[in-house]
PDB file of C-alpha atoms in Angstrom:
ATOM      1  CA  MET K  16       7.902  20.843   1.495  1.00  0.00           C
ATOM      2  CA  ARG K  17      11.133  21.106  -0.415  1.00  0.00           C
ATOM      3  CA  LYS K  18      12.651  23.613  -2.775  1.00  0.00           C
ATOM      4  CA  HIS K  19      13.625  22.527  -6.256  1.00  0.00           C
ATOM      5  CA  GLY K  20      15.108  25.077  -8.601  1.00  0.00           C
ATOM      6  CA  GLY K  21      13.858  28.000  -6.563  1.00  0.00           C
ATOM      7  CA  ALA K  22      10.188  26.936  -6.695  1.00  0.00           C
ATOM      8  CA  GLU K  23       8.437  25.381  -3.752  1.00  0.00           C
ATOM      9  CA  VAL K  24       7.094  21.895  -4.342  1.00  0.00           C
ATOM     10  CA  PHE K  25       4.309  20.578  -2.154  1.00  0.00           C
ATOM     11  CA  ARG K  26       3.629  16.866  -1.814  1.00  0.00           C
ATOM     12  CA  ILE K  27       0.009  15.863  -1.521  1.00  0.00           C
ATOM     13  CA  THR K  28      -0.250  12.916   0.828  1.00  0.00           C
ATOM     14  CA  GLY K  29      -2.870  11.099  -1.211  1.00  0.00           C
ATOM     15  CA  ALA K  30      -1.152  11.499  -4.605  1.00  0.00           C
ATOM     16  CA  ARG K  31       0.743   8.713  -6.285  1.00  0.00           C
ATOM     17  CA  GLN K  32       4.448   8.832  -6.971  1.00  0.00           C
ATOM     18  CA  GLY K  33       5.427  10.497 -10.265  1.00  0.00           C
ATOM     19  CA  LEU K  34       5.968   8.298 -13.315  1.00  0.00           C
ATOM     20  CA  SER K  35       9.657   9.164 -13.668  1.00  0.00           C
ATOM     21  CA  ASP K  36      10.257   8.424  -9.972  1.00  0.00           C
ATOM     22  CA  ASP K  37       8.418   5.112 -10.330  1.00  0.00           C
ATOM     23  CA  VAL K  38      10.455   4.063 -13.385  1.00  0.00           C
ATOM     24  CA  ARG K  39      13.698   5.117 -11.682  1.00  0.00           C
ATOM     25  CA  GLY K  40      12.841   3.030  -8.613  1.00  0.00           C
ATOM     26  CA  ARG K  41      11.997  -0.033 -10.701  1.00  0.00           C
ATOM     27  CA  GLU K  42      15.249   0.337 -12.683  1.00  0.00           C
ATOM     28  CA  ARG K  43      17.195   0.616  -9.428  1.00  0.00           C
ATOM     29  CA  ARG K  44      15.594  -2.575  -8.041  1.00  0.00           C
ATOM     30  CA  TYR K  45      16.333  -4.400 -11.295  1.00  0.00           C
ATOM     31  CA  VAL K  46      20.006  -3.351 -11.329  1.00  0.00           C
ATOM     32  CA  ILE K  47      20.420  -4.378  -7.675  1.00  0.00           C
ATOM     33  CA  SER K  48      18.877  -7.811  -8.238  1.00  0.00           C
ATOM     34  CA  MET K  49      20.953  -8.413 -11.371  1.00  0.00           C
ATOM     35  CA  SER K  50      24.098  -7.403  -9.468  1.00  0.00           C
ATOM     36  CA  VAL K  51      23.249  -9.976  -6.801  1.00  0.00           C
ATOM     37  CA  ARG K  52      22.743 -12.521  -9.590  1.00  0.00           C
ATOM     38  CA  THR K  53      26.143 -11.728 -11.085  1.00  0.00           C
ATOM     39  CA  LEU K  54      27.805 -12.067  -7.689  1.00  0.00           C
ATOM     40  CA  SER K  55      26.096 -15.403  -7.061  1.00  0.00           C
ATOM     41  CA  VAL K  56      27.239 -16.810 -10.419  1.00  0.00           C
ATOM     42  CA  ILE K  57      30.803 -15.639  -9.736  1.00  0.00           C
ATOM     43  CA  ALA K  58      30.618 -17.218  -6.268  1.00  0.00           C
ATOM     44  CA  ALA K  59      29.389 -20.474  -7.830  1.00  0.00           C
ATOM     45  CA  VAL K  60      32.359 -20.551 -10.218  1.00  0.00           C
ATOM     46  CA  LEU K  61      34.864 -19.759  -7.464  1.00  0.00           C
ATOM     47  CA  LEU K  62      33.401 -22.241  -4.958  1.00  0.00           C
ATOM     48  CA  TRP K  63      32.774 -25.136  -7.358  1.00  0.00           C
ATOM     49  CA  ASN K  64      35.920 -27.082  -6.345  1.00  0.00           C
ATOM     50  CA  VAL K  65      36.000 -25.806  -2.744  1.00  0.00           C
ATOM     51  CA  GLU K  66      32.446 -26.146  -1.422  1.00  0.00           C
ATOM     52  CA  ARG K  67      30.192 -27.743  -4.001  1.00  0.00           C
ATOM     53  CA  HIS K  68      26.926 -27.496  -1.982  1.00  0.00           C
ATOM     54  CA  VAL K  69      27.285 -23.744  -1.553  1.00  0.00           C
ATOM     55  CA  ALA K  70      28.229 -23.403  -5.231  1.00  0.00           C
ATOM     56  CA  ILE K  71      25.066 -25.262  -6.301  1.00  0.00           C
ATOM     57  CA  VAL K  72      22.896 -23.032  -4.094  1.00  0.00           C
ATOM     58  CA  ALA K  73      24.581 -19.940  -5.557  1.00  0.00           C
ATOM     59  CA  LEU K  74      24.055 -21.283  -9.076  1.00  0.00           C
ATOM     60  CA  VAL K  75      20.350 -21.928  -8.455  1.00  0.00           C
ATOM     61  CA  LEU K  76      20.032 -18.446  -6.981  1.00  0.00           C
ATOM     62  CA  GLY K  77      21.754 -17.030 -10.062  1.00  0.00           C
ATOM     63  CA  GLY K  78      19.300 -18.926 -12.274  1.00  0.00           C
ATOM     64  CA  LEU K  79      16.143 -17.800 -10.455  1.00  0.00           C
ATOM     65  CA  LEU K  80      17.011 -14.155  -9.899  1.00  0.00           C
ATOM     66  CA  PRO K  81      16.566 -12.990 -13.522  1.00  0.00           C
ATOM     67  CA  TYR K  82      12.978 -14.224 -13.543  1.00  0.00           C
ATOM     68  CA  VAL K  83      12.225 -12.619 -10.181  1.00  0.00           C
ATOM     69  CA  ALA K  84      13.943  -9.372 -11.214  1.00  0.00           C
ATOM     70  CA  VAL K  85      11.908  -9.082 -14.426  1.00  0.00           C
ATOM     71  CA  VAL K  86       8.629  -9.845 -12.638  1.00  0.00           C
ATOM     72  CA  ILE K  87       9.368  -7.217  -9.983  1.00  0.00           C
ATOM     73  CA  ALA K  88      10.486  -4.643 -12.571  1.00  0.00           C
ATOM     74  CA  ASN K  89       7.358  -5.149 -14.694  1.00  0.00           C
ATOM     75  CA  ALA K  90       4.961  -5.227 -11.746  1.00  0.00           C
ATOM     76  CA  GLY K  91       3.656  -1.778 -12.632  1.00  0.00           C
ATOM     77  CA  ARG K  92       2.778   1.196 -10.537  1.00  0.00           C
ATOM     78  CA  GLU K  93       1.646   0.973  -6.965  1.00  0.00           C
ATOM     79  CA  LYS K  94      -2.001   1.392  -6.128  1.00  0.00           C
ATOM     80  CA  PRO K  95      -2.856   4.848  -4.819  1.00  0.00           C
ATOM     81  CA  PRO K  96      -3.700   4.975  -1.142  1.00  0.00           C
ATOM     82  CA  THR K  97      -7.283   5.629  -0.303  1.00  0.00           C
ATOM     83  CA  LEU K  98      -7.885   9.323  -0.299  1.00  0.00           C
ATOM     84  CA  PRO K  99      -9.318  10.964   2.776  1.00  0.00           C
ATOM     85  CA  SER K 100     -12.897  12.075   2.544  1.00  0.00           C
ATOM     86  CA  THR K 101     -13.333  15.695   1.538  1.00  0.00           C
ATOM     87  CA  PHE K 102     -16.479  16.002   3.581  1.00  0.00           C
ATOM     88  CA  VAL K 103     -16.319  16.504   7.303  1.00  0.00           C
ATOM     89  CA  SER K 104     -19.382  15.274   9.048  1.00  0.00           C
ATOM     90  CA  GLY K 105     -20.741  17.707  11.584  1.00  0.00           C
ATOM     91  CA  PRO K 106     -22.059  16.764  14.978  1.00  0.00           C
ATOM     92  CA  THR K 107     -25.306  14.867  14.806  1.00  0.00           C
ATOM     93  CA  ARG K 108     -28.363  16.433  16.307  1.00  0.00           C
ATOM     94  CA  PRO K 109     -30.646  14.432  18.539  1.00  0.00           C
ATOM     95  CA  GLU K 110     -33.861  13.448  16.846  1.00  0.00           C
ATOM     96  CA  LEU K 111     -37.250  14.624  17.961  1.00  0.00           C
ATOM     97  CA  PRO K 112     -39.549  11.921  19.237  1.00  0.00           C
ATOM     98  CA  THR K 113     -41.944  10.496  16.697  1.00  0.00           C
ATOM     99  CA  GLY K 114     -45.673  11.204  16.717  1.00  0.00           C
ATOM    100  CA  ASP K 115     -46.381   7.690  17.974  1.00  0.00           C
ATOM    101  CA  THR K 116     -47.936   8.118  21.413  1.00  0.00           C
ATOM    102  CA  SER K 117     -48.532   4.436  22.035  1.00  0.00           C
ATOM    103  CA  ALA K 118     -45.101   4.167  23.549  1.00  0.00           C
ATOM    104  CA  GLU K 119     -45.970   6.697  26.258  1.00  0.00           C
ATOM    105  CA  PRO K 120     -47.548   5.313  29.401  1.00  0.00           C
ATOM    106  CA  ARG K 121     -51.284   5.981  29.652  1.00  0.00           C
ATOM    107  CA  THR K 122     -52.960   7.031  32.778  1.00  0.00           C
ATOM    108  CA  GLU K 123     -56.438   5.642  32.878  1.00  0.00           C
ATOM    109  CA  ARG K 124     -59.196   7.566  34.555  1.00  0.00           C
ATOM    110  CA  PRO K 125     -61.941   5.800  36.250  1.00  0.00           C
ATOM    111  CA  PRO K 126     -65.229   6.046  34.360  1.00  0.00           C
ATOM    112  CA  GLU K 127     -67.446   8.874  35.438  1.00  0.00           C
ATOM    113  CA  GLN K 128     -70.697   7.955  37.009  1.00  0.00           C
ATOM    114  CA  SER K 129     -73.722  10.048  36.503  1.00  0.00           C
TER     115      SER K 129
END
């Protein structure tokens, strides 16, 4: 529970994140990945004459990150978690025995003689 503008806001555990929060999070991930891409391209330029192997790796990383960033940003909303059941099952009652008496042991009487 948090207060926002004087009104109490309750978060329902099974509800999805709001659309504006989802878009803001995707924009944040995109900006972070593009910043890493920019830094890797700058590192590739600076390291080209010093350490060429590292510069090539940084250049490849800078080439792949835009694709990965766009795919992640356009992935869409998360799937909602499964909601808990609204029905609470009560304790189960034991069943009465069925009308089938063949399962009960029979006591046989000897035949009566007359």
